[in-house]
Amino acid sequence: MPPRRATPHPASLGVHLPPCAGQDPAGPPDALDLRRAVCAWFEESARDLPWRDPAAGAWAVLVSEVMLQQTPVVRVEPIWREWMHRWPDPRALASASTAEVLQAWRGLGYPRRALRLRECAVVIRDHHGGRVPSEEAHLRALPGIGEYTAAAVRSFAFTAHAVVLDTNVRRVLGRVVGGEALPPPTLTRAERERAASLLPREPGQAARWNVAVMELGALICTARSPLCQDCPVARHCRWRAEGYPPDAHAARRRRQPWEGTDRQARGRVMAALRASAQPLPRDELEPLWPQDPTQLDRALASLVADGLATHTPRGYLLG
DNA sequence: AACGCGGGGCA
DNA sequence: TGCCCAGCGTT
């Protein structure tokens, strides 16, 4: 049984997806068993996340996906609810100010995503009649929407046939099919081909599989300490069968430092700007980063360049 | 292909 | 402390 669990009732996805039946001939012979097991597990163990509500709509899905880029679900959920209440559709967000949007993004990290999300809203309003597009090319043309997010929106919001390859899916497939502890540092063609070969041909089944395998990676097949005892596909898992060989790419995986970096300085400045209703003179910013005034200036300049801060005669402002 | 970009929680 | 998290855009 999964550790943090879930809901008294089965989770739902999209509108009328068929149950995970399985006569879909795509993929290796084993694939059918694999899919059935993962989907059955999902039915009873999935988290009841609000953006999976069938009534949520494509805008809700798009907002959730952008927020979830490199940010854990638990931190996204309350902010997502707030955004949906405040800006229930693209037109609403398109009318919001930069400062409002950045203020409301608090705690999620990577605040440039908030600006891009509002830009998405403007483009959707001006070029797509206020509705989230479903074509891949149109989605990819939106700021901040890359390969993963476009596929996720197409699959989850439009029940399209799309290969959804996030960090969870990559890890699950890498382990179960590839026998590797962790996926390579950058997404490879081989991974795309593997995922495509496992994707059910029928779009509804594909969408179901996508969300189910992603959830498995999030709850059971976790990066740090996988719960193989509770895993519905442990008997299919090559990594397990081969005795859990260590991460082959460990040497090439590089960690990003934090202490003393420009990123930390930027974050500190942003927190101060968010907390202040009025412009902050540079003198009042200096105590935030006493160790290196040059670095502070660099951080300020980059924030202004990114559109996250404005330099007025009276000081720096959010947005 | 590699790098910059937040921030919090947990082993 | 190091690692991880439903990645993207730029170089």
mmCIF file of C-alpha atoms (C1' of nucleotides) in Angstrom:
data_model
loop_
_atom_site.group_PDB
_atom_site.id
_atom_site.type_symbol
_atom_site.label_atom_id
_atom_site.label_comp_id
_atom_site.label_asym_id
_atom_site.label_seq_id
_atom_site.Cartn_x
_atom_site.Cartn_y
_atom_site.Cartn_z
ATOM 1 C CA MET A 1 0.000 0.000 0.000
ATOM 2 C CA PRO A 2 1.317 3.423 -0.937
ATOM 3 C CA PRO A 3 2.551 5.588 1.852
ATOM 4 C CA ARG A 4 0.638 8.741 1.386
ATOM 5 C CA ARG A 5 -2.589 7.723 0.038
ATOM 6 C CA ALA A 6 -5.088 8.884 -1.386
ATOM 7 C CA THR A 7 -8.641 9.129 -1.828
ATOM 8 C CA PRO A 8 -11.610 7.192 -0.667
ATOM 9 C CA HIS A 9 -12.920 7.258 -4.203
ATOM 10 C CA PRO A 10 -11.230 6.533 -7.504
ATOM 11 C CA ALA A 11 -9.458 9.418 -9.097
ATOM 12 C CA SER A 12 -10.848 10.719 -12.299
ATOM 13 C CA LEU A 13 -9.146 12.058 -15.348
ATOM 14 C CA GLY A 14 -10.547 13.958 -18.213
ATOM 15 C CA VAL A 15 -14.001 13.453 -19.404
ATOM 16 C CA HIS A 16 -15.006 9.986 -20.410
ATOM 17 C CA LEU A 17 -11.892 7.943 -20.519
ATOM 18 C CA PRO A 18 -12.549 4.263 -20.794
ATOM 19 C CA PRO A 19 -11.327 2.052 -18.005
ATOM 20 C CA CYS A 20 -7.901 0.667 -18.589
ATOM 21 C CA ALA A 21 -9.024 -2.207 -20.639
ATOM 22 C CA GLY A 22 -6.421 -3.679 -22.652
ATOM 23 C CA GLN A 23 -6.641 -4.844 -26.089
ATOM 24 C CA ASP A 24 -4.337 -2.379 -27.635
ATOM 25 C CA PRO A 25 -1.654 -4.075 -29.631
ATOM 26 C CA ALA A 26 0.996 -1.360 -29.493
ATOM 27 C CA GLY A 27 4.354 -2.083 -27.955
ATOM 28 C CA PRO A 28 6.218 -5.135 -26.709
ATOM 29 C CA PRO A 29 4.230 -8.224 -25.744
ATOM 30 C CA ASP A 30 4.730 -7.494 -22.076
ATOM 31 C CA ALA A 31 3.293 -4.028 -22.488
ATOM 32 C CA LEU A 32 -0.274 -5.107 -22.035
ATOM 33 C CA ASP A 33 0.311 -6.571 -18.610
ATOM 34 C CA LEU A 34 2.337 -3.569 -17.649
ATOM 35 C CA ARG A 35 -0.373 -1.138 -18.622
ATOM 36 C CA ARG A 36 -3.131 -3.055 -16.982
ATOM 37 C CA ALA A 37 -1.212 -3.281 -13.732
ATOM 38 C CA VAL A 38 -0.285 0.397 -13.657
ATOM 39 C CA CYS A 39 -3.760 1.572 -14.562
ATOM 40 C CA ALA A 40 -5.423 -0.702 -12.032
ATOM 41 C CA TRP A 41 -3.111 0.605 -9.353
ATOM 42 C CA PHE A 42 -3.900 4.168 -10.388
ATOM 43 C CA GLU A 43 -7.636 3.593 -10.045
ATOM 44 C CA GLU A 44 -7.355 2.921 -6.367
ATOM 45 C CA SER A 45 -4.227 4.783 -5.301
ATOM 46 C CA ALA A 46 -4.138 8.044 -7.204
ATOM 47 C CA ARG A 47 -4.175 11.362 -5.410
ATOM 48 C CA ASP A 48 -7.295 13.414 -5.819
ATOM 49 C CA LEU A 49 -5.674 16.454 -7.402
ATOM 50 C CA PRO A 50 -7.983 19.322 -8.318
ATOM 51 C CA TRP A 51 -6.688 19.790 -11.857
ATOM 52 C CA ARG A 52 -7.690 16.185 -12.574
ATOM 53 C CA ASP A 53 -11.319 17.063 -11.989
ATOM 54 C CA PRO A 54 -13.167 16.396 -15.259
ATOM 55 C CA ALA A 55 -14.762 19.820 -14.914
ATOM 56 C CA ALA A 56 -11.388 21.544 -14.649
ATOM 57 C CA GLY A 57 -10.867 22.458 -18.292
ATOM 58 C CA ALA A 58 -7.806 23.136 -20.420
ATOM 59 C CA TRP A 59 -6.913 26.443 -18.786
ATOM 60 C CA ALA A 60 -6.820 24.819 -15.372
ATOM 61 C CA VAL A 61 -4.617 22.068 -16.733
ATOM 62 C CA LEU A 62 -2.272 24.503 -18.450
ATOM 63 C CA VAL A 63 -1.855 26.592 -15.308
ATOM 64 C CA SER A 64 -1.192 23.517 -13.206
ATOM 65 C CA GLU A 65 1.396 22.187 -15.631
ATOM 66 C CA VAL A 66 3.350 25.426 -15.718
ATOM 67 C CA MET A 67 3.279 25.672 -11.941
ATOM 68 C CA LEU A 68 4.426 22.068 -11.674
ATOM 69 C CA GLN A 69 7.539 22.653 -13.751
ATOM 70 C CA GLN A 70 10.222 21.851 -11.186
ATOM 71 C CA THR A 71 7.896 22.526 -8.270
ATOM 72 C CA PRO A 72 6.387 19.786 -6.077
ATOM 73 C CA VAL A 73 2.644 19.145 -6.065
ATOM 74 C CA VAL A 74 2.172 19.995 -2.401
ATOM 75 C CA ARG A 75 3.461 23.480 -2.931
ATOM 76 C CA VAL A 76 1.521 24.057 -6.135
ATOM 77 C CA GLU A 77 -1.930 23.011 -4.987
ATOM 78 C CA PRO A 78 -2.891 25.958 -2.734
ATOM 79 C CA ILE A 79 -1.479 28.517 -5.148
ATOM 80 C CA TRP A 80 -3.239 26.879 -8.071
ATOM 81 C CA ARG A 81 -6.569 27.125 -6.231
ATOM 82 C CA GLU A 82 -5.958 30.765 -5.608
ATOM 83 C CA TRP A 83 -5.131 31.435 -9.239
ATOM 84 C CA MET A 84 -8.171 29.571 -10.514
ATOM 85 C CA HIS A 85 -10.407 31.562 -8.226
ATOM 86 C CA ARG A 86 -8.804 34.858 -9.123
ATOM 87 C CA TRP A 87 -8.112 34.313 -12.820
ATOM 88 C CA PRO A 88 -10.532 31.599 -13.937
ATOM 89 C CA ASP A 89 -9.791 32.021 -17.645
ATOM 90 C CA PRO A 90 -7.052 33.371 -19.930
ATOM 91 C CA ARG A 91 -8.746 36.746 -20.399
ATOM 92 C CA ALA A 92 -8.770 37.342 -16.669
ATOM 93 C CA LEU A 93 -5.082 36.621 -16.285
ATOM 94 C CA ALA A 94 -4.228 38.620 -19.377
ATOM 95 C CA SER A 95 -5.618 41.697 -17.610
ATOM 96 C CA ALA A 96 -3.610 41.234 -14.431
ATOM 97 C CA SER A 97 -0.601 43.425 -13.679
ATOM 98 C CA THR A 98 2.950 42.108 -13.498
ATOM 99 C CA ALA A 99 3.189 42.901 -9.808
ATOM 100 C CA GLU A 100 -0.075 41.117 -9.029
ATOM 101 C CA VAL A 101 1.024 38.018 -10.864
ATOM 102 C CA LEU A 102 4.443 37.920 -9.227
ATOM 103 C CA GLN A 103 2.916 38.501 -5.843
ATOM 104 C CA ALA A 104 0.522 35.621 -6.354
ATOM 105 C CA TRP A 105 3.376 33.352 -7.482
ATOM 106 C CA ARG A 106 5.029 33.493 -4.082
ATOM 107 C CA GLY A 107 6.738 30.345 -2.939
ATOM 108 C CA LEU A 108 6.737 28.490 -6.228
ATOM 109 C CA GLY A 109 10.176 29.528 -7.430
ATOM 110 C CA TYR A 110 11.301 30.441 -10.939
ATOM 111 C CA PRO A 111 9.123 33.584 -11.041
ATOM 112 C CA ARG A 112 9.781 34.081 -14.738
ATOM 113 C CA ARG A 113 7.256 31.304 -15.230
ATOM 114 C CA ALA A 114 4.582 33.614 -13.853
ATOM 115 C CA LEU A 115 5.378 36.224 -16.482
ATOM 116 C CA ARG A 116 5.351 33.646 -19.241
ATOM 117 C CA LEU A 117 2.052 32.274 -18.045
ATOM 118 C CA ARG A 118 0.493 35.690 -18.300
ATOM 119 C CA GLU A 119 2.012 36.071 -21.774
ATOM 120 C CA CYS A 120 0.353 32.765 -22.627
ATOM 121 C CA ALA A 121 -2.945 34.260 -21.525
ATOM 122 C CA VAL A 122 -2.434 37.303 -23.735
ATOM 123 C CA VAL A 123 -1.614 35.186 -26.784
ATOM 124 C CA ILE A 124 -4.568 32.900 -26.128
ATOM 125 C CA ARG A 125 -6.850 35.905 -25.828
ATOM 126 C CA ASP A 126 -5.518 37.653 -28.911
ATOM 127 C CA HIS A 127 -4.908 34.738 -31.243
ATOM 128 C CA HIS A 128 -6.989 31.802 -30.081
ATOM 129 C CA GLY A 129 -10.313 33.365 -29.196
ATOM 130 C CA GLY A 130 -9.646 33.033 -25.483
ATOM 131 C CA ARG A 131 -9.452 29.237 -25.545
ATOM 132 C CA VAL A 132 -6.380 27.107 -24.955
ATOM 133 C CA PRO A 133 -5.334 25.623 -28.308
ATOM 134 C CA SER A 134 -5.082 21.871 -28.692
ATOM 135 C CA GLU A 135 -2.682 21.686 -31.640
ATOM 136 C CA GLU A 136 0.847 20.848 -30.680
ATOM 137 C CA ALA A 137 2.426 23.594 -32.795
ATOM 138 C CA HIS A 138 0.178 26.238 -31.285
ATOM 139 C CA LEU A 139 0.908 25.096 -27.767
ATOM 140 C CA ARG A 140 4.640 24.959 -28.389
ATOM 141 C CA ALA A 141 4.493 28.505 -29.708
ATOM 142 C CA LEU A 142 3.237 29.746 -26.335
ATOM 143 C CA PRO A 143 5.914 31.185 -24.039
ATOM 144 C CA GLY A 144 7.129 28.740 -21.413
ATOM 145 C CA ILE A 145 5.439 25.755 -23.060
ATOM 146 C CA GLY A 146 7.967 23.134 -24.099
ATOM 147 C CA GLU A 147 7.847 19.531 -25.196
ATOM 148 C CA TYR A 148 6.613 18.129 -21.919
ATOM 149 C CA THR A 149 4.006 20.758 -21.098
ATOM 150 C CA ALA A 150 2.514 20.744 -24.592
ATOM 151 C CA ALA A 151 2.168 16.960 -24.460
ATOM 152 C CA ALA A 152 0.681 17.060 -20.974
ATOM 153 C CA VAL A 153 -1.933 19.641 -21.933
ATOM 154 C CA ARG A 154 -2.835 17.733 -25.069
ATOM 155 C CA SER A 155 -3.116 14.448 -23.233
ATOM 156 C CA PHE A 156 -4.775 15.572 -20.005
ATOM 157 C CA ALA A 157 -6.974 18.394 -21.251
ATOM 158 C CA PHE A 158 -7.813 17.196 -24.752
ATOM 159 C CA THR A 159 -7.366 13.450 -24.497
ATOM 160 C CA ALA A 160 -4.984 13.571 -27.420
ATOM 161 C CA HIS A 161 -2.508 10.868 -28.345
ATOM 162 C CA ALA A 162 0.700 12.367 -26.958
ATOM 163 C CA VAL A 163 3.907 11.016 -25.436
ATOM 164 C CA VAL A 164 4.171 12.571 -21.977
ATOM 165 C CA LEU A 165 7.718 12.299 -20.700
ATOM 166 C CA ASP A 166 8.353 14.040 -17.417
ATOM 167 C CA THR A 167 10.902 13.148 -14.798
ATOM 168 C CA ASN A 168 8.551 10.577 -13.238
ATOM 169 C CA VAL A 169 7.764 8.752 -16.445
ATOM 170 C CA ARG A 170 11.407 8.776 -17.476
ATOM 171 C CA ARG A 171 12.396 7.212 -14.178
ATOM 172 C CA VAL A 172 9.706 4.530 -14.241
ATOM 173 C CA LEU A 173 10.398 3.483 -17.826
ATOM 174 C CA GLY A 174 14.133 3.719 -17.272
ATOM 175 C CA ARG A 175 13.860 1.293 -14.389
ATOM 176 C CA VAL A 176 11.142 -1.082 -15.504
ATOM 177 C CA VAL A 177 12.128 -1.356 -19.163
ATOM 178 C CA GLY A 178 15.693 -0.088 -19.277
ATOM 179 C CA GLY A 179 17.020 -1.541 -16.036
ATOM 180 C CA GLU A 180 18.636 1.736 -15.051
ATOM 181 C CA ALA A 181 18.515 3.344 -11.626
ATOM 182 C CA LEU A 182 17.932 6.830 -12.993
ATOM 183 C CA PRO A 183 17.386 8.283 -16.464
ATOM 184 C CA PRO A 184 20.210 10.062 -18.313
ATOM 185 C CA PRO A 185 20.812 13.751 -17.498
ATOM 186 C CA THR A 186 19.179 14.888 -20.717
ATOM 187 C CA LEU A 187 16.211 13.392 -22.531
ATOM 188 C CA THR A 188 17.392 11.049 -25.283
ATOM 189 C CA ARG A 189 15.878 9.869 -28.512
ATOM 190 C CA ALA A 190 15.934 6.319 -27.194
ATOM 191 C CA GLU A 191 13.726 7.364 -24.294
ATOM 192 C CA ARG A 192 11.234 8.987 -26.642
ATOM 193 C CA GLU A 193 11.117 5.872 -28.774
ATOM 194 C CA ARG A 194 10.681 3.620 -25.782
ATOM 195 C CA ALA A 195 7.848 5.758 -24.434
ATOM 196 C CA ALA A 196 6.188 5.931 -27.833
ATOM 197 C CA SER A 197 6.333 2.163 -28.221
ATOM 198 C CA LEU A 198 4.514 1.703 -24.934
ATOM 199 C CA LEU A 199 1.844 4.314 -25.563
ATOM 200 C CA PRO A 200 -1.568 2.818 -26.306
ATOM 201 C CA ARG A 201 -2.813 3.765 -29.760
ATOM 202 C CA GLU A 202 -6.259 4.742 -28.609
ATOM 203 C CA PRO A 203 -6.071 8.329 -27.292
ATOM 204 C CA GLY A 204 -8.255 7.751 -24.235
ATOM 205 C CA GLN A 205 -6.119 4.828 -23.180
ATOM 206 C CA ALA A 206 -2.980 6.801 -23.898
ATOM 207 C CA ALA A 207 -4.134 9.616 -21.631
ATOM 208 C CA ARG A 208 -5.000 7.147 -18.896
ATOM 209 C CA TRP A 209 -1.645 5.451 -19.188
ATOM 210 C CA ASN A 210 0.213 8.768 -19.134
ATOM 211 C CA VAL A 211 -1.313 9.987 -15.910
ATOM 212 C CA ALA A 212 -1.087 6.566 -14.295
ATOM 213 C CA VAL A 213 2.584 5.970 -14.987
ATOM 214 C CA MET A 214 3.389 9.505 -13.909
ATOM 215 C CA GLU A 215 1.566 8.956 -10.648
ATOM 216 C CA LEU A 216 3.408 5.697 -10.105
ATOM 217 C CA GLY A 217 6.681 7.563 -10.388
ATOM 218 C CA ALA A 218 5.510 10.229 -7.978
ATOM 219 C CA LEU A 219 4.206 7.892 -5.261
ATOM 220 C CA ILE A 220 5.946 4.519 -5.571
ATOM 221 C CA CYS A 221 8.853 4.564 -8.005
ATOM 222 C CA THR A 222 10.417 7.596 -6.368
ATOM 223 C CA ALA A 223 13.919 8.824 -7.007
ATOM 224 C CA ARG A 224 15.278 8.478 -3.494
ATOM 225 C CA SER A 225 13.760 5.421 -1.891
ATOM 226 C CA PRO A 226 11.362 3.547 -4.158
ATOM 227 C CA LEU A 227 8.629 1.510 -2.469
ATOM 228 C CA CYS A 228 9.106 -1.644 -4.484
ATOM 229 C CA GLN A 229 7.133 -3.671 -1.946
ATOM 230 C CA ASP A 230 4.055 -1.717 -2.946
ATOM 231 C CA CYS A 231 4.783 -1.549 -6.643
ATOM 232 C CA PRO A 232 2.212 -3.054 -8.979
ATOM 233 C CA VAL A 233 4.827 -3.727 -11.650
ATOM 234 C CA ALA A 234 7.682 -5.009 -9.529
ATOM 235 C CA ARG A 235 7.479 -8.329 -11.341
ATOM 236 C CA HIS A 236 7.991 -6.520 -14.652
ATOM 237 C CA CYS A 237 10.870 -4.410 -13.440
ATOM 238 C CA ARG A 238 14.214 -4.966 -15.105
ATOM 239 C CA TRP A 239 16.079 -2.812 -12.636
ATOM 240 C CA ARG A 240 14.777 -4.968 -9.802
ATOM 241 C CA ALA A 241 15.412 -8.213 -11.685
ATOM 242 C CA GLU A 242 19.002 -7.195 -12.238
ATOM 243 C CA GLY A 243 19.588 -6.506 -8.572
ATOM 244 C CA TYR A 244 19.270 -2.712 -8.527
ATOM 245 C CA PRO A 245 22.474 -1.694 -10.300
ATOM 246 C CA PRO A 246 23.645 1.810 -9.312
ATOM 247 C CA ASP A 247 23.118 4.986 -11.304
ATOM 248 C CA ALA A 248 25.257 4.711 -14.412
ATOM 249 C CA HIS A 249 25.225 8.457 -15.020
ATOM 250 C CA ALA A 250 26.108 9.527 -11.503
ATOM 251 C CA ALA A 251 29.467 10.911 -12.513
ATOM 252 C CA ARG A 252 28.014 13.155 -15.191
ATOM 253 C CA ARG A 253 25.132 14.419 -13.130
ATOM 254 C CA ARG A 254 26.031 17.826 -11.904
ATOM 255 C CA ARG A 255 24.636 19.472 -8.876
ATOM 256 C CA GLN A 256 23.840 23.139 -8.743
ATOM 257 C CA PRO A 257 25.257 25.074 -5.834
ATOM 258 C CA TRP A 258 23.035 27.530 -4.044
ATOM 259 C CA GLU A 259 24.830 29.298 -1.235
ATOM 260 C CA GLY A 260 26.361 32.543 -2.412
ATOM 261 C CA THR A 261 25.120 32.298 -5.991
ATOM 262 C CA ASP A 262 23.436 34.940 -8.102
ATOM 263 C CA ARG A 263 20.288 32.863 -7.886
ATOM 264 C CA GLN A 264 20.256 33.154 -4.136
ATOM 265 C CA ALA A 265 20.820 36.900 -4.384
ATOM 266 C CA ARG A 266 17.989 37.259 -6.892
ATOM 267 C CA GLY A 267 15.695 35.256 -4.686
ATOM 268 C CA ARG A 268 16.456 37.382 -1.700
ATOM 269 C CA VAL A 269 15.802 40.586 -3.621
ATOM 270 C CA MET A 270 12.548 39.234 -4.999
ATOM 271 C CA ALA A 271 11.365 38.326 -1.521
ATOM 272 C CA ALA A 272 12.100 41.865 -0.355
ATOM 273 C CA LEU A 273 10.317 43.412 -3.327
ATOM 274 C CA ARG A 274 7.317 41.177 -2.771
ATOM 275 C CA ALA A 275 7.156 42.238 0.860
ATOM 276 C CA SER A 276 7.303 45.947 0.159
ATOM 277 C CA ALA A 277 4.414 48.024 -1.086
ATOM 278 C CA GLN A 278 6.703 50.874 -2.051
ATOM 279 C CA PRO A 279 9.883 51.229 -4.076
ATOM 280 C CA LEU A 280 13.003 50.034 -2.293
ATOM 281 C CA PRO A 281 16.077 52.237 -2.704
ATOM 282 C CA ARG A 282 19.279 50.386 -3.400
ATOM 283 C CA ASP A 283 20.590 51.441 0.021
ATOM 284 C CA GLU A 284 17.847 49.458 1.686
ATOM 285 C CA LEU A 285 18.580 46.422 -0.473
ATOM 286 C CA GLU A 286 22.250 46.373 0.401
ATOM 287 C CA PRO A 287 21.823 44.682 3.826
ATOM 288 C CA LEU A 288 20.187 41.756 2.029
ATOM 289 C CA TRP A 289 23.492 40.908 0.415
ATOM 290 C CA PRO A 290 26.274 42.473 2.436
ATOM 291 C CA GLN A 291 28.996 40.142 1.221
ATOM 292 C CA ASP A 292 29.296 41.488 -2.305
ATOM 293 C CA PRO A 293 27.723 44.739 -3.561
ATOM 294 C CA THR A 294 28.846 43.963 -7.092
ATOM 295 C CA GLN A 295 26.900 40.747 -7.037
ATOM 296 C CA LEU A 296 23.863 42.557 -5.698
ATOM 297 C CA ASP A 297 24.024 44.991 -8.584
ATOM 298 C CA ARG A 298 24.345 42.150 -11.016
ATOM 299 C CA ALA A 299 21.300 40.480 -9.502
ATOM 300 C CA LEU A 300 19.296 43.700 -9.685
ATOM 301 C CA ALA A 301 20.269 44.287 -13.287
ATOM 302 C CA SER A 302 19.300 40.764 -14.276
ATOM 303 C CA LEU A 303 15.966 41.025 -12.497
ATOM 304 C CA VAL A 304 15.214 44.233 -14.374
ATOM 305 C CA ALA A 305 16.295 42.614 -17.638
ATOM 306 C CA ASP A 306 13.957 39.700 -16.955
ATOM 307 C CA GLY A 307 11.010 41.985 -16.306
ATOM 308 C CA LEU A 308 10.791 40.902 -12.686
ATOM 309 C CA ALA A 309 11.733 44.304 -11.264
ATOM 310 C CA THR A 310 11.629 47.942 -12.308
ATOM 311 C CA HIS A 311 14.166 50.608 -11.529
ATOM 312 C CA THR A 312 12.393 53.851 -10.690
ATOM 313 C CA PRO A 313 13.920 57.092 -9.422
ATOM 314 C CA ARG A 314 12.747 56.199 -5.928
ATOM 315 C CA GLY A 315 14.022 52.640 -5.974
ATOM 316 C CA TYR A 316 13.221 49.147 -7.125
ATOM 317 C CA LEU A 317 9.702 47.812 -7.558
ATOM 318 C CA LEU A 318 8.197 44.407 -8.130
ATOM 319 C CA GLY A 319 7.315 43.873 -11.769
ATOM 320 C "C1'" DA B 1 24.818 19.386 -24.981
ATOM 321 C "C1'" DA B 2 25.348 22.446 -21.199
ATOM 322 C "C1'" DC B 3 23.930 26.124 -18.409
ATOM 323 C "C1'" DG B 4 21.006 29.473 -15.658
ATOM 324 C "C1'" DC B 5 17.040 29.835 -13.330
ATOM 325 C "C1'" DG B 6 13.924 29.405 -6.846
ATOM 326 C "C1'" DG B 7 12.998 27.613 -3.061
ATOM 327 C "C1'" DG B 8 11.578 24.397 0.387
ATOM 328 C "C1'" DG B 9 11.577 19.865 2.591
ATOM 329 C "C1'" DC B 10 13.689 15.774 3.851
ATOM 330 C "C1'" DA B 11 17.216 11.693 4.392
ATOM 331 C "C1'" DT C 1 24.388 19.390 3.696
ATOM 332 C "C1'" DG C 2 22.955 17.106 -0.721
ATOM 333 C "C1'" DC C 3 19.320 15.861 -3.443
ATOM 334 C "C1'" DC C 4 14.959 16.201 -5.513
ATOM 335 C "C1'" DC C 5 10.955 18.345 -7.557
ATOM 336 C "C1'" DA C 6 4.730 17.072 -13.712
ATOM 337 C "C1'" DG C 7 11.159 21.917 -17.369
ATOM 338 C "C1'" DC C 8 12.145 25.851 -20.410
ATOM 339 C "C1'" DG C 9 14.927 29.039 -23.094
ATOM 340 C "C1'" DT C 10 19.394 30.365 -24.429
ATOM 341 C "C1'" DT C 11 24.068 29.621 -25.888
#
